[in-house]
Amino acid sequence: MEKKLMRAVQYNAYGGGSNALKHVEVPIPSPSKDEVLIKLEAASINPFDWKVQKRMLWPILPPKFPYIPCTDIAGEVMEVGKGVKKFKAGDKVVGFVSPFSGGGLAEFAIVKECLTASRPPEITASECAGLPVAGLTALQALSQSIGIKLDGSGERKNILVTAASGGVGHYAVQLAKLGNTHVTATCGARNIEFVKSLGADEVIDYKTSDGAALKSPSGKKYDAVIHCAVGVPWSTFEPNLSTNGKVVDITPSSSSMMTFALKKLTFSRKQLVPLLLVPKGKDLQYLVDLVKQGKLRTVIDSKYPITKAEDGWAKSIDGHATGKIIFEF
Ligand SMILES: NC(=O)c1ccc[n+]([C@@H]2O[C@H](COP(=O)([O-])OP(=O)(O)OC[C@H]3O[C@@H](n4cnc5c(N)ncnc54)[C@H](OP(=O)(O)O)[C@@H]3O)[C@@H](O)[C@H]2O)c1
């Protein structure tokens, strides 16, 4: 029997940026045993999506062409695989689509049950769609890499969040403030009041000399840095770190990998930790619950209908989003 078709956005080769995105019709996928089929209401883009198009993970990703990009989606469950226990048709959910299968920028997408979380009706799909990659990265950096207890019970720590106005950074500031922390943040001048409104105690403009040097205005040394910007050498971090200070680099370059190895080999107390997101459904549920409790919010930079996906793609490549860029269906 012929499969029903859905609208999707895909690209056929590496490179080409937003101009290479094609609007197509492809068959609606079917869920396997441990998967759910979701009808999308919203999706969000992350720099990862266009970096894959730029060959960042060649030859691993994309697994083949044509490729439907984007991992972060929210919508309604249409169908579940035989082994799925937690979800049923009609449930509102948010999920992380595996980049190894692709498929997020389409009317329907497949997500593993273990990478899906329930979404209460009072939280919009757009707000939830921002959470998977950016929210989970901020959470993993704070709770796993640094050991911040988000119930506020841990010892007090001074944290620096760089690029605090971006997708990951804006969640990182809010989550850090749930712990027992003093947060210094960097962003551009236009976003200083915005980042303060997220809870940051001190904010520095990254284009000033103190900002470029990552100096805390109050002279605090950082116990940990959630580094969401790029292109900052270890020599800039080093004088700003406390004795056991750690830099969690979420965009590790070859030079930061060298620093990581060197600091390990020399038993340095100051360390650089490269982070690669390992998404988990239970962590995603934790973030959705924080949103429901009013403790975390998604700030939306801009929304694009799926028919204008290339405009949102170009906006993300431009690198100046404040919060998350969302696609709506
Ligand atoms: N390791 C992982 O698993 C993982 C997961 C998620 C993200 N990442 C990586 O993390 C990085 C951040 O992702 P994102 O989604 O947060 O990006 P994003 O939303 O595109 O970040 C844009 C924001 O960063 C600000 N910014 C840029 N350079 C800055 C600097 N030097 N200092 C301060 N602010 C700066 C921009 O402010 P202006 O407009 O004022 O310039 C803008 O508000 C990306 O490289 C991404 O690939 C890695």
Tab-separated table of C-alpha atoms and ligand atoms in Angstrom:
chain	number	residue	atom	x	y	z
A	1	MET	CA	0.000	0.000	0.000
A	2	GLU	CA	1.321	3.485	-0.825
A	3	LYS	CA	2.387	5.499	2.197
A	4	LYS	CA	0.825	8.887	2.927
A	5	LEU	CA	3.067	11.868	2.220
A	6	MET	CA	4.141	14.738	4.493
A	7	ARG	CA	5.900	18.060	3.944
A	8	ALA	CA	9.583	18.138	4.903
A	9	VAL	CA	12.671	20.309	4.482
A	10	GLN	CA	15.861	18.566	3.410
A	11	TYR	CA	19.240	19.071	1.755
A	12	ASN	CA	20.930	16.873	-0.801
A	13	ALA	CA	24.662	17.491	-0.244
A	14	TYR	CA	27.137	19.195	2.098
A	15	GLY	CA	27.341	22.986	2.013
A	16	GLY	CA	25.104	25.639	0.528
A	17	GLY	CA	23.657	27.022	3.795
A	18	SER	CA	20.024	28.095	3.776
A	19	ASN	CA	19.910	28.188	-0.056
A	20	ALA	CA	20.426	24.426	-0.167
A	21	LEU	CA	17.251	23.659	1.819
A	22	LYS	CA	14.537	22.101	-0.336
A	23	HIS	CA	10.828	21.820	0.447
A	24	VAL	CA	9.722	18.319	-0.507
A	25	GLU	CA	7.046	15.701	0.085
A	26	VAL	CA	8.203	12.376	1.493
A	27	PRO	CA	6.431	9.348	3.025
A	28	ILE	CA	5.343	9.639	6.665
A	29	PRO	CA	7.708	7.395	8.671
A	30	SER	CA	6.451	4.481	10.804
A	31	PRO	CA	7.548	3.944	14.403
A	32	SER	CA	9.523	0.794	15.343
A	33	LYS	CA	8.984	-1.092	18.590
A	34	ASP	CA	10.483	1.515	20.943
A	35	GLU	CA	9.559	4.657	18.976
A	36	VAL	CA	6.752	7.213	18.818
A	37	LEU	CA	5.470	9.024	15.736
A	38	ILE	CA	4.922	12.709	16.499
A	39	LYS	CA	2.936	15.263	14.498
A	40	LEU	CA	4.993	18.401	14.902
A	41	GLU	CA	3.690	21.692	16.235
A	42	ALA	CA	7.156	23.258	16.620
A	43	ALA	CA	10.863	22.546	16.165
A	44	SER	CA	13.977	24.500	17.041
A	45	ILE	CA	17.313	24.897	15.313
A	46	ASN	CA	20.724	24.597	16.967
A	47	PRO	CA	24.141	25.519	15.532
A	48	PHE	CA	24.757	21.740	15.420
A	49	ASP	CA	22.197	21.455	12.601
A	50	TRP	CA	23.959	23.792	10.179
A	51	LYS	CA	27.433	22.675	11.332
A	52	VAL	CA	26.529	19.138	10.206
A	53	GLN	CA	25.598	20.618	6.827
A	54	LYS	CA	29.044	22.302	6.859
A	55	ARG	CA	30.784	18.870	7.229
A	56	MET	CA	31.578	19.218	10.955
A	57	LEU	CA	30.963	15.490	11.452
A	58	TRP	CA	31.941	14.219	7.999
A	59	PRO	CA	31.765	11.303	7.194
A	60	ILE	CA	29.576	10.228	10.127
A	61	LEU	CA	26.752	12.734	9.727
A	62	PRO	CA	24.577	12.972	7.791
A	63	PRO	CA	24.407	9.169	7.399
A	64	LYS	CA	23.166	9.698	3.814
A	65	PHE	CA	21.579	12.248	1.475
A	66	PRO	CA	18.975	13.572	1.119
A	67	TYR	CA	18.890	14.476	4.826
A	68	ILE	CA	16.112	16.047	6.893
A	69	PRO	CA	17.884	18.051	9.635
A	70	CYS	CA	16.920	19.229	13.156
A	71	THR	CA	16.659	17.255	16.375
A	72	ASP	CA	14.445	19.339	18.681
A	73	ILE	CA	10.714	18.909	18.275
A	74	ALA	CA	7.398	19.255	20.122
A	75	GLY	CA	3.970	18.065	19.074
A	76	GLU	CA	1.371	15.346	19.514
A	77	VAL	CA	1.819	11.582	19.495
A	78	MET	CA	0.052	9.998	16.497
A	79	GLU	CA	1.154	6.383	16.827
A	80	VAL	CA	3.405	4.323	19.106
A	81	GLY	CA	5.532	1.207	18.531
A	82	LYS	CA	4.481	-2.092	20.132
A	83	GLY	CA	6.952	-1.811	23.009
A	84	VAL	CA	6.123	1.784	24.000
A	85	LYS	CA	4.649	2.026	27.498
A	86	LYS	CA	4.793	5.670	28.570
A	87	PHE	CA	3.017	7.371	25.658
A	88	LYS	CA	-0.157	6.917	23.617
A	89	ALA	CA	-1.788	8.628	20.645
A	90	GLY	CA	-3.009	12.108	21.576
A	91	ASP	CA	-0.306	12.821	24.201
A	92	LYS	CA	1.446	16.196	23.947
A	93	VAL	CA	5.209	15.654	23.993
A	94	VAL	CA	8.662	17.074	23.369
A	95	GLY	CA	11.499	14.979	21.983
A	96	PHE	CA	14.995	14.631	20.600
A	97	VAL	CA	15.195	13.153	17.100
A	98	SER	CA	18.391	11.168	16.568
A	99	PRO	CA	20.662	12.982	14.092
A	100	PHE	CA	21.683	9.516	12.865
A	101	SER	CA	18.216	9.019	11.446
A	102	GLY	CA	17.395	12.719	10.931
A	103	GLY	CA	13.879	13.940	10.339
A	104	GLY	CA	13.075	16.831	12.699
A	105	LEU	CA	12.193	19.432	10.094
A	106	ALA	CA	9.067	17.702	8.827
A	107	GLU	CA	5.354	17.462	9.568
A	108	PHE	CA	5.877	14.110	11.312
A	109	ALA	CA	8.984	12.724	13.031
A	110	ILE	CA	10.102	9.607	14.867
A	111	VAL	CA	11.576	9.786	18.383
A	112	LYS	CA	12.730	6.970	20.683
A	113	GLU	CA	10.487	6.600	23.716
A	114	CYS	CA	13.537	7.103	25.961
A	115	LEU	CA	14.177	10.535	24.368
A	116	THR	CA	10.588	11.760	24.681
A	117	ALA	CA	9.023	13.721	27.558
A	118	SER	CA	5.421	14.643	28.375
A	119	ARG	CA	4.376	18.229	27.840
A	120	PRO	CA	1.612	19.714	29.959
A	121	PRO	CA	-0.987	21.514	27.801
A	122	GLU	CA	-0.275	24.865	29.468
A	123	ILE	CA	3.287	24.967	28.052
A	124	THR	CA	3.375	25.864	24.379
A	125	ALA	CA	5.015	23.604	21.827
A	126	SER	CA	7.360	26.455	20.840
A	127	GLU	CA	8.578	26.887	24.387
A	128	CYS	CA	9.198	23.149	24.743
A	129	ALA	CA	10.866	22.792	21.346
A	130	GLY	CA	13.702	25.024	22.567
A	131	LEU	CA	14.630	22.642	25.362
A	132	PRO	CA	16.197	19.441	24.024
A	133	VAL	CA	19.713	20.326	22.828
A	134	ALA	CA	20.220	23.752	24.414
A	135	GLY	CA	18.484	23.024	27.727
A	136	LEU	CA	19.987	19.572	28.155
A	137	THR	CA	23.486	20.867	27.361
A	138	ALA	CA	23.154	23.580	30.005
A	139	LEU	CA	21.834	21.023	32.495
A	140	GLN	CA	24.557	18.471	31.749
A	141	ALA	CA	27.296	21.117	32.047
A	142	LEU	CA	26.020	22.389	35.389
A	143	SER	CA	24.897	19.239	37.132
A	144	GLN	CA	27.225	16.578	35.721
A	145	SER	CA	30.395	18.406	34.677
A	146	ILE	CA	30.462	20.866	37.599
A	147	GLY	CA	28.297	19.155	40.192
A	148	ILE	CA	25.924	22.058	40.908
A	149	LYS	CA	22.902	20.864	42.872
A	150	LEU	CA	19.884	22.556	41.350
A	151	ASP	CA	17.923	22.339	44.601
A	152	GLY	CA	20.328	24.921	46.014
A	153	SER	CA	21.816	22.537	48.582
A	154	GLY	CA	25.435	22.516	47.384
A	155	GLU	CA	28.318	24.693	48.526
A	156	ARG	CA	28.374	28.205	47.021
A	157	LYS	CA	30.166	28.490	43.685
A	158	ASN	CA	31.120	31.345	41.403
A	159	ILE	CA	30.127	30.566	37.834
A	160	LEU	CA	30.850	32.341	34.572
A	161	VAL	CA	28.505	31.756	31.615
A	162	THR	CA	29.846	33.017	28.284
A	163	ALA	CA	27.436	33.855	25.429
A	164	ALA	CA	24.668	33.990	28.028
A	165	SER	CA	22.220	35.510	25.527
A	166	GLY	CA	22.305	32.448	23.240
A	167	GLY	CA	20.289	29.238	23.266
A	168	VAL	CA	22.464	27.280	25.706
A	169	GLY	CA	23.644	30.317	27.675
A	170	HIS	CA	20.184	31.653	28.517
A	171	TYR	CA	19.166	28.288	29.984
A	172	ALA	CA	22.549	27.947	31.754
A	173	VAL	CA	22.128	31.250	33.627
A	174	GLN	CA	18.617	30.341	34.803
A	175	LEU	CA	19.576	26.802	35.848
A	176	ALA	CA	22.758	27.983	37.593
A	177	LYS	CA	20.681	30.393	39.684
A	178	LEU	CA	18.551	27.483	40.941
A	179	GLY	CA	21.757	26.244	42.557
A	180	ASN	CA	23.753	28.031	45.228
A	181	THR	CA	25.750	30.179	42.818
A	182	HIS	CA	26.963	33.648	41.996
A	183	VAL	CA	26.656	34.023	38.219
A	184	THR	CA	28.740	36.315	36.055
A	185	ALA	CA	27.698	36.337	32.415
A	186	THR	CA	28.994	37.697	29.124
A	187	CYS	CA	26.899	38.976	26.229
A	188	GLY	CA	26.706	41.902	23.818
A	189	ALA	CA	25.759	45.378	25.100
A	190	ARG	CA	22.216	45.123	23.680
A	191	ASN	CA	21.495	42.053	25.820
A	192	ILE	CA	22.851	43.164	29.221
A	193	GLU	CA	19.435	43.946	30.739
A	194	PHE	CA	17.988	40.759	29.236
A	195	VAL	CA	20.698	38.566	30.788
A	196	LYS	CA	20.231	40.321	34.152
A	197	SER	CA	16.520	39.483	33.873
A	198	LEU	CA	17.480	35.796	33.624
A	199	GLY	CA	19.065	36.116	37.064
A	200	ALA	CA	22.747	36.846	36.363
A	201	ASP	CA	24.382	38.720	39.255
A	202	GLU	CA	26.958	40.475	37.080
A	203	VAL	CA	26.983	40.943	33.319
A	204	ILE	CA	29.885	42.031	31.132
A	205	ASP	CA	29.865	43.186	27.524
A	206	TYR	CA	32.150	40.810	25.621
A	207	LYS	CA	33.227	43.606	23.284
A	208	THR	CA	34.850	45.693	26.067
A	209	SER	CA	38.421	44.987	27.206
A	210	ASP	CA	37.276	43.658	30.608
A	211	GLY	CA	34.666	41.547	28.834
A	212	ALA	CA	37.225	40.121	26.419
A	213	ALA	CA	39.457	39.369	29.436
A	214	LEU	CA	36.432	37.696	31.162
A	215	LYS	CA	37.091	39.724	34.327
A	216	SER	CA	34.349	39.660	36.925
A	217	PRO	CA	33.433	43.297	37.815
A	218	SER	CA	33.542	42.377	41.528
A	219	GLY	CA	36.921	40.660	41.149
A	220	LYS	CA	35.567	37.157	41.798
A	221	LYS	CA	37.505	34.139	40.553
A	222	TYR	CA	35.395	31.493	38.856
A	223	ASP	CA	35.015	27.986	40.246
A	224	ALA	CA	33.533	26.991	36.906
A	225	VAL	CA	32.954	28.426	33.462
A	226	ILE	CA	30.150	27.241	31.178
A	227	HIS	CA	31.796	28.296	27.968
A	228	CYS	CA	29.122	28.776	25.285
A	229	ALA	CA	31.102	31.220	23.117
A	230	VAL	CA	33.967	30.169	20.858
A	231	GLY	CA	37.538	31.246	20.230
A	232	VAL	CA	38.685	32.045	23.779
A	233	PRO	CA	42.182	30.701	24.541
A	234	TRP	CA	43.113	28.985	27.820
A	235	SER	CA	45.423	31.903	28.641
A	236	THR	CA	42.331	34.132	28.964
A	237	PHE	CA	40.518	31.735	31.305
A	238	GLU	CA	43.497	30.768	33.449
A	239	PRO	CA	44.005	33.994	35.501
A	240	ASN	CA	40.250	34.194	36.208
A	241	LEU	CA	39.895	30.692	37.666
A	242	SER	CA	39.916	29.771	41.350
A	243	THR	CA	42.487	27.174	42.472
A	244	ASN	CA	40.355	24.232	41.323
A	245	GLY	CA	38.522	26.115	38.576
A	246	LYS	CA	37.050	24.181	35.659
A	247	VAL	CA	36.174	25.373	32.173
A	248	VAL	CA	33.417	23.330	30.544
A	249	ASP	CA	33.899	23.906	26.827
A	250	ILE	CA	30.775	23.007	24.857
A	251	THR	CA	32.404	23.742	21.478
A	252	PRO	CA	35.792	22.093	21.943
A	253	SER	CA	38.370	22.941	19.264
A	254	SER	CA	41.589	21.025	18.600
A	255	SER	CA	43.477	23.506	20.805
A	256	SER	CA	41.032	23.025	23.695
A	257	MET	CA	41.416	19.236	23.317
A	258	MET	CA	45.184	19.751	23.633
A	259	THR	CA	44.648	21.855	26.768
A	260	PHE	CA	42.319	19.175	28.166
A	261	ALA	CA	44.987	16.483	27.651
A	262	LEU	CA	47.808	18.661	28.981
A	263	LYS	CA	45.925	19.616	32.163
A	264	LYS	CA	45.084	15.955	32.805
A	265	LEU	CA	48.615	14.726	32.184
A	266	THR	CA	50.160	17.368	34.439
A	267	PHE	CA	47.570	16.781	37.217
A	268	SER	CA	46.682	20.468	37.015
A	269	ARG	CA	44.078	21.589	39.541
A	270	LYS	CA	42.624	23.942	36.951
A	271	GLN	CA	40.985	21.926	34.213
A	272	LEU	CA	39.306	22.184	30.842
A	273	VAL	CA	36.485	19.722	30.289
A	274	PRO	CA	35.136	19.182	26.747
A	275	LEU	CA	31.414	18.440	26.759
A	276	LEU	CA	29.409	16.426	24.264
A	277	LEU	CA	25.699	16.238	24.966
A	278	VAL	CA	24.300	12.829	25.888
A	279	PRO	CA	20.526	13.459	25.738
A	280	LYS	CA	18.249	11.628	28.174
A	281	GLY	CA	14.457	11.634	28.302
A	282	LYS	CA	14.377	11.846	32.094
A	283	ASP	CA	16.511	15.000	32.043
A	284	LEU	CA	14.229	16.464	29.387
A	285	GLN	CA	11.237	15.701	31.614
A	286	TYR	CA	13.048	17.437	34.488
A	287	LEU	CA	13.448	20.581	32.348
A	288	VAL	CA	9.806	20.509	31.210
A	289	ASP	CA	8.769	20.225	34.876
A	290	LEU	CA	10.923	23.254	35.751
A	291	VAL	CA	9.158	25.221	32.997
A	292	LYS	CA	5.801	24.106	34.402
A	293	GLN	CA	6.847	25.261	37.880
A	294	GLY	CA	7.831	28.672	36.484
A	295	LYS	CA	11.520	28.112	37.345
A	296	LEU	CA	12.782	28.020	33.765
A	297	ARG	CA	11.649	29.771	30.612
A	298	THR	CA	12.479	29.602	26.944
A	299	VAL	CA	13.140	32.993	25.448
A	300	ILE	CA	12.196	32.982	21.781
A	301	ASP	CA	14.347	35.045	19.456
A	302	SER	CA	12.115	34.533	16.442
A	303	LYS	CA	9.572	32.169	14.921
A	304	TYR	CA	9.347	31.025	11.314
A	305	PRO	CA	6.604	29.043	9.604
A	306	ILE	CA	8.009	25.834	8.121
A	307	THR	CA	7.453	27.371	4.669
A	308	LYS	CA	10.172	29.930	5.582
A	309	ALA	CA	12.580	27.437	7.218
A	310	GLU	CA	15.511	28.816	5.219
A	311	ASP	CA	15.119	32.223	6.929
A	312	GLY	CA	15.421	30.658	10.402
A	313	TRP	CA	18.362	28.558	9.198
A	314	ALA	CA	20.149	31.703	7.925
A	315	LYS	CA	19.384	33.530	11.177
A	316	SER	CA	21.020	30.753	13.208
A	317	ILE	CA	24.106	30.724	10.965
A	318	ASP	CA	24.336	34.495	11.502
A	319	GLY	CA	25.069	33.733	15.194
A	320	HIS	CA	23.192	36.609	16.828
A	321	ALA	CA	20.057	34.982	18.210
A	322	THR	CA	18.825	36.051	21.650
A	323	GLY	CA	17.407	32.793	23.002
A	324	LYS	CA	15.955	30.224	20.619
A	325	ILE	CA	14.925	30.242	16.956
A	326	ILE	CA	11.697	28.280	16.448
A	327	PHE	CA	9.942	26.751	13.443
A	328	GLU	CA	6.173	26.388	13.591
A	329	PHE	CA	3.994	23.945	11.645
B	1	LIG	N1	28.809	20.086	22.936
B	1	LIG	C1	27.519	20.017	22.680
B	1	LIG	O1	26.920	18.937	22.790
B	1	LIG	C2	26.789	21.284	22.296
B	1	LIG	C3	25.418	21.404	22.522
B	1	LIG	C4	24.790	22.599	22.205
B	1	LIG	C5	25.519	23.658	21.646
B	1	LIG	N2	26.840	23.474	21.404
B	1	LIG	C6	27.628	24.597	20.828
B	1	LIG	O2	27.561	25.668	21.739
B	1	LIG	C7	27.659	26.911	21.070
B	1	LIG	C8	26.535	27.824	21.524
B	1	LIG	O3	25.294	27.296	21.075
B	1	LIG	P1	23.984	28.182	21.164
B	1	LIG	O4	22.842	27.372	20.674
B	1	LIG	O5	23.882	28.814	22.511
B	1	LIG	O6	24.350	29.321	20.081
B	1	LIG	P2	23.539	30.613	19.670
B	1	LIG	O7	22.197	30.625	20.302
B	1	LIG	O8	23.607	30.709	18.191
B	1	LIG	O9	24.428	31.805	20.294
B	1	LIG	C9	24.197	33.102	19.840
B	1	LIG	C10	24.496	34.116	20.943
B	1	LIG	O10	25.879	34.065	21.310
B	1	LIG	C11	26.306	35.409	21.570
B	1	LIG	N3	27.753	35.463	21.411
B	1	LIG	C12	28.464	35.104	20.311
B	1	LIG	N4	29.791	35.239	20.554
B	1	LIG	C13	29.914	35.701	21.823
B	1	LIG	C14	31.030	36.018	22.649
B	1	LIG	N5	32.281	35.899	22.211
B	1	LIG	N6	30.782	36.423	23.912
B	1	LIG	C15	29.520	36.548	24.371
B	1	LIG	N7	28.423	36.263	23.634
B	1	LIG	C16	28.619	35.834	22.369
B	1	LIG	C17	25.559	36.232	20.552
B	1	LIG	O11	25.483	37.562	21.010
B	1	LIG	P3	25.660	38.811	19.975
B	1	LIG	O12	24.534	38.715	19.028
B	1	LIG	O13	25.613	39.998	20.863
B	1	LIG	O14	27.002	38.617	19.301
B	1	LIG	C18	24.194	35.534	20.503
B	1	LIG	O15	23.253	36.092	21.415
B	1	LIG	C19	27.644	26.571	19.573
B	1	LIG	O16	28.973	26.576	19.106
B	1	LIG	C20	27.079	25.170	19.534
B	1	LIG	O17	27.492	24.437	18.402
B	1	LIG	C21	27.485	22.333	21.713
